[in-house]
Amino acid sequence: MTKVLIFTLLALSSLALSTVSVLAKEAYRVVIVETLPVPIVTESRIEFEKELVRIMPEYDIDITRYNAEGSELRAQTILAEIAKEPAPDLVVSVATLATRALNASDQFVDVPKLFMAVSSPVEEGIVPAIGASSERNITGESHVLDAKVKLDMLEGVLRASNPSTPFTIGLIHSTYPSSSSLVSHLLALNGNYEHINLVAISTPYIEGDEGLTAMTEKIVESLQQRKSELDGYWLSSGPLVEANGLVARVKEKTGLLPLFAENISSVKEGALIGVASEPVSIGKSAARKAKLILDKKSAKNIPVEKMDTYTVAVNVTTAIKLQLPIPSSYLKLAKKHVYQ
């Protein structure tokens, strides 16, 4: 009887160990460094985490998050602290300044890296061209459409009203790197459009929690000074477009409305038309890239690309107020994103 009991206990013990072995998951350590706490950054990161866990259920994904509070120097300091610990399986940077610091860090050359919510990876020196791979073990996607595509869209709306003179449009932006780069691309094409005349209106980029508020006030002041020469303005991608209440503040002080916005929330608030990759799309697409990197144990030979999912939005109330008919093709593209 004793022998039977011993054999039974040994069998149960062996079964338990086998079960634990089967249930144990391989773990991946992922570090995320955000540039600053604005909606596109925070929401993209949240969607990234959710999607990565969903598509890799057989792994334990251990995620550690840091925020550089809008400072490249702070991002560098964070990375220096991370480098003192065992190397993670993947480092993810969100937005331009954190990505710039990560790409420049020699401490993470051998660690696979992924960026998201970066407008201008070529100008940042990550790759020589879209479609190319980086030699520094980093990849990702640009989430912004080419300047020509955006200008073509706005020209199509303005042309429909058959104006006698071009619309003078203030390109409002901060000196944040990606914002300046995108505005330069738009201005380079300025003379190619019959109904568009772009005028750059900028404010210095200010770091920290109070930076967006300060930049908003400076842009409002600039628009107040120049409102007599403007028919509207363009909200370029970057921190400023994420400022809470910017559209309402400008309208209150100047009466001007955005004719084009590079985020959808601004169209809800009154921008005539907008096109952007939304945070859900950015995060999910980045998660699929992350899975590929973790499977390969490397980001090398994975080309930097542009996202292929964009949302078009229009505001019919603004169109009526400005007497600018929205072409039916735009309304079809906008689908559920027609606001009033």
CSV table of C-alpha atoms in Angstrom, one decimal, residues 13-265:
chain,number,residue,atom,x,y,z
A,13,SER,CA,4.3,15.4,-8.9
A,14,SER,CA,5.6,14.6,-12.4
A,15,LEU,CA,2.3,15.6,-13.9
A,16,ALA,CA,2.3,18.9,-12.0
A,17,LEU,CA,5.8,19.8,-13.1
A,18,SER,CA,4.9,18.9,-16.7
A,19,THR,CA,1.8,21.2,-16.5
A,20,VAL,CA,3.8,24.1,-15.1
A,21,SER,CA,6.3,23.6,-17.9
A,22,VAL,CA,3.5,23.7,-20.5
A,23,LEU,CA,1.9,26.7,-18.9
A,24,ALA,CA,5.1,28.7,-18.5
A,25,LYS,CA,5.4,31.4,-21.2
A,26,GLU,CA,8.5,32.9,-22.7
A,27,ALA,CA,8.8,36.5,-21.6
A,28,TYR,CA,9.7,39.6,-23.7
A,29,ARG,CA,10.8,42.8,-22.1
A,30,VAL,CA,9.7,45.9,-24.0
A,31,VAL,CA,10.7,49.4,-23.0
A,32,ILE,CA,8.7,52.4,-24.3
A,33,VAL,CA,10.0,56.0,-24.3
A,34,GLU,CA,7.3,58.6,-25.2
A,35,THR,CA,8.3,62.1,-26.3
A,36,LEU,CA,5.6,64.0,-24.5
A,37,PRO,CA,2.1,63.4,-23.0
A,38,VAL,CA,-0.2,64.5,-25.9
A,39,PRO,CA,-3.2,62.5,-27.3
A,40,ILE,CA,-1.5,61.1,-30.4
A,41,VAL,CA,1.4,59.8,-28.3
A,42,THR,CA,-0.5,58.4,-25.4
A,43,GLU,CA,-3.4,56.9,-27.4
A,44,SER,CA,-1.0,55.3,-30.0
A,45,ARG,CA,1.0,53.8,-27.2
A,46,ILE,CA,-2.1,52.4,-25.4
A,47,GLU,CA,-3.3,50.8,-28.7
A,48,PHE,CA,0.2,49.4,-29.3
A,49,GLU,CA,0.3,47.7,-26.0
A,50,LYS,CA,-3.2,46.2,-26.3
A,51,GLU,CA,-2.6,44.9,-29.8
A,52,LEU,CA,0.8,43.4,-29.0
A,53,VAL,CA,-0.6,41.4,-26.1
A,54,ARG,CA,-3.5,40.3,-28.3
A,55,ILE,CA,-1.4,39.1,-31.2
A,56,MET,CA,1.3,37.4,-29.0
A,57,PRO,CA,-0.8,35.5,-26.5
A,58,GLU,CA,1.8,32.8,-26.1
A,59,TYR,CA,4.3,35.2,-24.6
A,60,ASP,CA,4.4,37.3,-21.4
A,61,ILE,CA,5.0,40.9,-22.5
A,62,ASP,CA,6.6,42.9,-19.8
A,63,ILE,CA,6.3,46.6,-20.7
A,64,THR,CA,8.1,49.5,-18.9
A,65,ARG,CA,7.1,53.1,-19.9
A,66,TYR,CA,8.9,56.4,-19.7
A,67,ASN,CA,8.0,59.9,-20.8
A,68,ALA,CA,10.5,62.6,-21.8
A,69,GLU,CA,8.1,65.4,-21.1
A,70,GLY,CA,8.8,67.0,-24.5
A,71,SER,CA,12.6,67.1,-24.0
A,72,GLU,CA,15.2,65.4,-26.1
A,73,LEU,CA,17.7,65.8,-23.3
A,74,ARG,CA,15.3,64.1,-20.9
A,75,ALA,CA,15.0,61.3,-23.4
A,76,GLN,CA,18.7,60.9,-23.5
A,77,THR,CA,18.9,60.7,-19.7
A,78,ILE,CA,16.1,58.1,-19.6
A,79,LEU,CA,18.0,56.0,-22.2
A,80,ALA,CA,21.2,56.3,-20.2
A,81,GLU,CA,19.5,54.9,-17.1
A,82,ILE,CA,17.9,52.1,-19.1
A,83,ALA,CA,21.3,51.1,-20.5
A,84,LYS,CA,22.5,50.4,-17.0
A,85,GLU,CA,20.1,47.5,-16.8
A,86,PRO,CA,20.0,44.2,-18.7
A,87,ALA,CA,19.2,44.9,-22.4
A,88,PRO,CA,15.5,44.7,-23.2
A,89,ASP,CA,14.2,42.7,-26.1
A,90,LEU,CA,12.8,45.8,-27.8
A,91,VAL,CA,12.9,49.5,-27.3
A,92,VAL,CA,10.0,51.6,-28.7
A,93,SER,CA,10.1,55.3,-29.1
A,94,VAL,CA,7.0,57.4,-29.7
A,95,ALA,CA,7.2,60.7,-31.6
A,96,THR,CA,10.3,62.6,-32.9
A,97,LEU,CA,12.4,63.7,-30.0
A,98,ALA,CA,12.5,60.3,-28.2
A,99,THR,CA,13.2,58.6,-31.6
A,100,ARG,CA,16.0,61.1,-32.3
A,101,ALA,CA,17.6,60.3,-29.0
A,102,LEU,CA,17.2,56.5,-29.4
A,103,ASN,CA,18.5,56.4,-32.9
A,104,ALA,CA,21.6,58.5,-31.9
A,105,SER,CA,22.4,56.3,-28.8
A,106,ASP,CA,25.4,54.0,-29.3
A,107,GLN,CA,24.3,52.1,-26.2
A,108,PHE,CA,21.4,50.5,-28.0
A,109,VAL,CA,22.9,49.8,-31.4
A,110,ASP,CA,22.6,46.0,-30.9
A,111,VAL,CA,19.1,46.2,-29.3
A,112,PRO,CA,16.1,46.0,-31.8
A,113,LYS,CA,14.3,49.4,-31.9
A,114,LEU,CA,11.0,50.5,-33.2
A,115,PHE,CA,9.5,54.0,-33.7
A,116,MET,CA,6.0,55.2,-34.2
A,117,ALA,CA,4.2,58.6,-34.7
A,118,VAL,CA,7.3,60.0,-36.4
A,119,SER,CA,6.5,62.3,-39.4
A,120,SER,CA,9.9,62.6,-41.1
A,121,PRO,CA,12.2,59.6,-40.6
A,122,VAL,CA,14.2,60.6,-43.6
A,123,GLU,CA,14.9,64.1,-42.4
A,124,GLU,CA,15.7,62.7,-39.0
A,125,GLY,CA,18.5,60.6,-40.6
A,126,ILE,CA,17.0,57.2,-39.7
A,127,VAL,CA,17.0,56.1,-43.3
A,128,PRO,CA,18.1,57.7,-46.6
A,129,ALA,CA,14.7,57.2,-48.1
A,130,ILE,CA,11.3,55.6,-47.4
A,131,GLY,CA,11.5,51.9,-48.2
A,132,ALA,CA,15.1,51.7,-47.1
A,133,SER,CA,16.5,49.9,-44.0
A,134,SER,CA,18.5,51.4,-41.2
A,135,GLU,CA,22.0,50.1,-40.3
A,136,ARG,CA,21.3,51.0,-36.6
A,137,ASN,CA,18.8,48.2,-35.9
A,138,ILE,CA,15.7,50.4,-36.0
A,139,THR,CA,12.5,50.5,-38.1
A,140,GLY,CA,9.1,52.0,-38.0
A,141,GLU,CA,6.5,53.9,-40.1
A,142,SER,CA,5.8,57.5,-40.9
A,143,HIS,CA,2.2,58.4,-40.1
A,144,VAL,CA,1.9,61.5,-42.3
A,145,LEU,CA,0.8,61.8,-45.9
A,146,ASP,CA,3.0,63.4,-48.5
A,147,ALA,CA,2.7,67.2,-48.8
A,148,LYS,CA,1.5,66.9,-52.4
A,149,VAL,CA,-1.4,64.6,-51.5
A,150,LYS,CA,-2.6,67.0,-48.8
A,151,LEU,CA,-2.4,70.0,-51.0
A,152,ASP,CA,-4.2,68.2,-53.9
A,153,MET,CA,-7.0,67.5,-51.5
A,154,LEU,CA,-7.4,71.1,-50.3
A,155,GLU,CA,-7.1,72.4,-53.9
A,156,GLY,CA,-9.9,70.1,-54.9
A,157,VAL,CA,-12.2,71.7,-52.3
A,158,LEU,CA,-11.3,75.3,-53.1
A,159,ARG,CA,-11.5,74.8,-56.8
A,160,ALA,CA,-15.1,73.7,-56.5
A,161,SER,CA,-16.1,77.2,-55.3
A,162,ASN,CA,-14.4,78.8,-58.4
A,163,PRO,CA,-12.7,81.6,-56.4
A,164,SER,CA,-11.4,84.7,-58.2
A,165,THR,CA,-8.3,84.9,-56.1
A,166,PRO,CA,-6.2,82.3,-54.2
A,167,PHE,CA,-7.0,81.6,-50.5
A,168,THR,CA,-4.2,82.9,-48.3
A,169,ILE,CA,-3.7,80.3,-45.6
A,170,GLY,CA,-1.5,80.6,-42.5
A,171,LEU,CA,0.6,77.5,-42.0
A,172,ILE,CA,0.7,77.6,-38.2
A,173,HIS,CA,3.3,75.4,-36.5
A,174,SER,CA,6.0,75.3,-33.8
A,175,THR,CA,9.7,74.9,-34.4
A,176,TYR,CA,9.4,71.3,-33.2
A,177,PRO,CA,11.6,69.3,-35.7
A,178,SER,CA,8.9,67.3,-37.5
A,179,SER,CA,6.5,70.4,-37.7
A,180,SER,CA,9.2,72.5,-39.3
A,181,SER,CA,10.1,69.8,-41.8
A,182,LEU,CA,6.5,69.2,-42.9
A,183,VAL,CA,5.9,73.0,-43.3
A,184,SER,CA,9.0,73.2,-45.5
A,185,HIS,CA,7.7,70.4,-47.7
A,186,LEU,CA,4.4,72.3,-48.1
A,187,LEU,CA,6.0,75.6,-48.8
A,188,ALA,CA,8.2,74.0,-51.5
A,189,LEU,CA,5.0,73.2,-53.5
A,190,ASN,CA,3.3,76.5,-52.8
A,191,GLY,CA,3.6,77.9,-56.3
A,192,ASN,CA,2.0,74.8,-57.9
A,193,TYR,CA,-1.6,75.5,-56.9
A,194,GLU,CA,-3.9,78.1,-58.4
A,195,HIS,CA,-6.1,78.5,-55.4
A,196,ILE,CA,-3.7,78.2,-52.5
A,197,ASN,CA,-1.2,80.7,-51.1
A,198,LEU,CA,0.6,79.5,-48.0
A,199,VAL,CA,2.1,81.8,-45.4
A,200,ALA,CA,4.2,80.3,-42.6
A,201,ILE,CA,3.3,81.4,-39.1
A,202,SER,CA,5.5,79.8,-36.4
A,203,THR,CA,6.2,79.9,-32.7
A,204,PRO,CA,9.2,78.6,-30.8
A,205,TYR,CA,8.8,75.0,-29.5
A,206,ILE,CA,8.5,75.0,-25.7
A,207,GLU,CA,9.1,71.9,-23.6
A,208,GLY,CA,7.2,70.8,-20.5
A,209,ASP,CA,3.7,70.6,-19.3
A,210,GLU,CA,3.0,74.3,-19.8
A,211,GLY,CA,4.6,74.4,-23.3
A,212,LEU,CA,1.4,73.7,-25.2
A,213,THR,CA,-0.5,76.4,-23.4
A,214,ALA,CA,2.3,79.0,-24.0
A,215,MET,CA,2.6,78.0,-27.7
A,216,THR,CA,-1.1,78.3,-28.2
A,217,GLU,CA,-1.2,81.8,-26.8
A,218,LYS,CA,1.8,82.9,-29.0
A,219,ILE,CA,0.1,81.5,-32.1
A,220,VAL,CA,-3.2,83.2,-31.3
A,221,GLU,CA,-1.3,86.5,-30.9
A,222,SER,CA,0.4,86.0,-34.3
A,223,LEU,CA,-2.9,85.2,-36.0
A,224,GLN,CA,-4.5,88.2,-34.4
A,225,GLN,CA,-1.8,90.4,-35.9
A,226,ARG,CA,-2.3,88.9,-39.4
A,227,LYS,CA,-5.9,88.0,-39.5
A,228,SER,CA,-6.7,90.7,-42.1
A,229,GLU,CA,-4.5,89.0,-44.7
A,230,LEU,CA,-5.7,85.5,-44.0
A,231,ASP,CA,-8.6,83.5,-45.3
A,232,GLY,CA,-8.0,80.6,-42.8
A,233,TYR,CA,-5.1,78.5,-41.5
A,234,TRP,CA,-3.6,75.1,-41.8
A,235,LEU,CA,-2.9,73.0,-38.7
A,236,SER,CA,0.3,71.0,-39.4
A,237,SER,CA,1.2,67.8,-37.6
A,238,GLY,CA,3.2,68.2,-34.4
A,239,PRO,CA,2.6,69.1,-30.7
A,240,LEU,CA,0.7,72.3,-31.5
A,241,VAL,CA,-2.1,70.5,-33.3
A,242,GLU,CA,-2.6,68.4,-30.2
A,243,ALA,CA,-3.2,71.5,-28.0
A,244,ASN,CA,-6.5,71.3,-26.2
A,245,GLY,CA,-9.0,74.0,-27.4
A,246,LEU,CA,-6.7,75.6,-30.0
A,247,VAL,CA,-9.4,75.8,-32.7
A,248,ALA,CA,-11.9,77.4,-30.4
A,249,ARG,CA,-9.4,79.8,-29.0
A,250,VAL,CA,-8.3,81.0,-32.5
A,251,LYS,CA,-11.9,81.4,-33.6
A,252,GLU,CA,-12.8,83.4,-30.5
A,253,LYS,CA,-9.9,85.8,-30.9
A,254,THR,CA,-9.7,86.1,-34.7
A,255,GLY,CA,-12.8,84.5,-36.3
A,256,LEU,CA,-10.5,82.4,-38.4
A,257,LEU,CA,-11.2,78.7,-39.1
A,258,PRO,CA,-8.7,76.0,-40.1
A,259,LEU,CA,-9.1,75.0,-43.8
A,260,PHE,CA,-7.0,71.9,-43.3
A,261,ALA,CA,-6.0,69.9,-40.2
A,262,GLU,CA,-3.6,67.0,-39.7
A,263,ASN,CA,-5.7,65.4,-37.0
A,264,ILE,CA,-9.4,64.4,-36.9
A,265,SER,CA,-10.3,66.0,-33.6
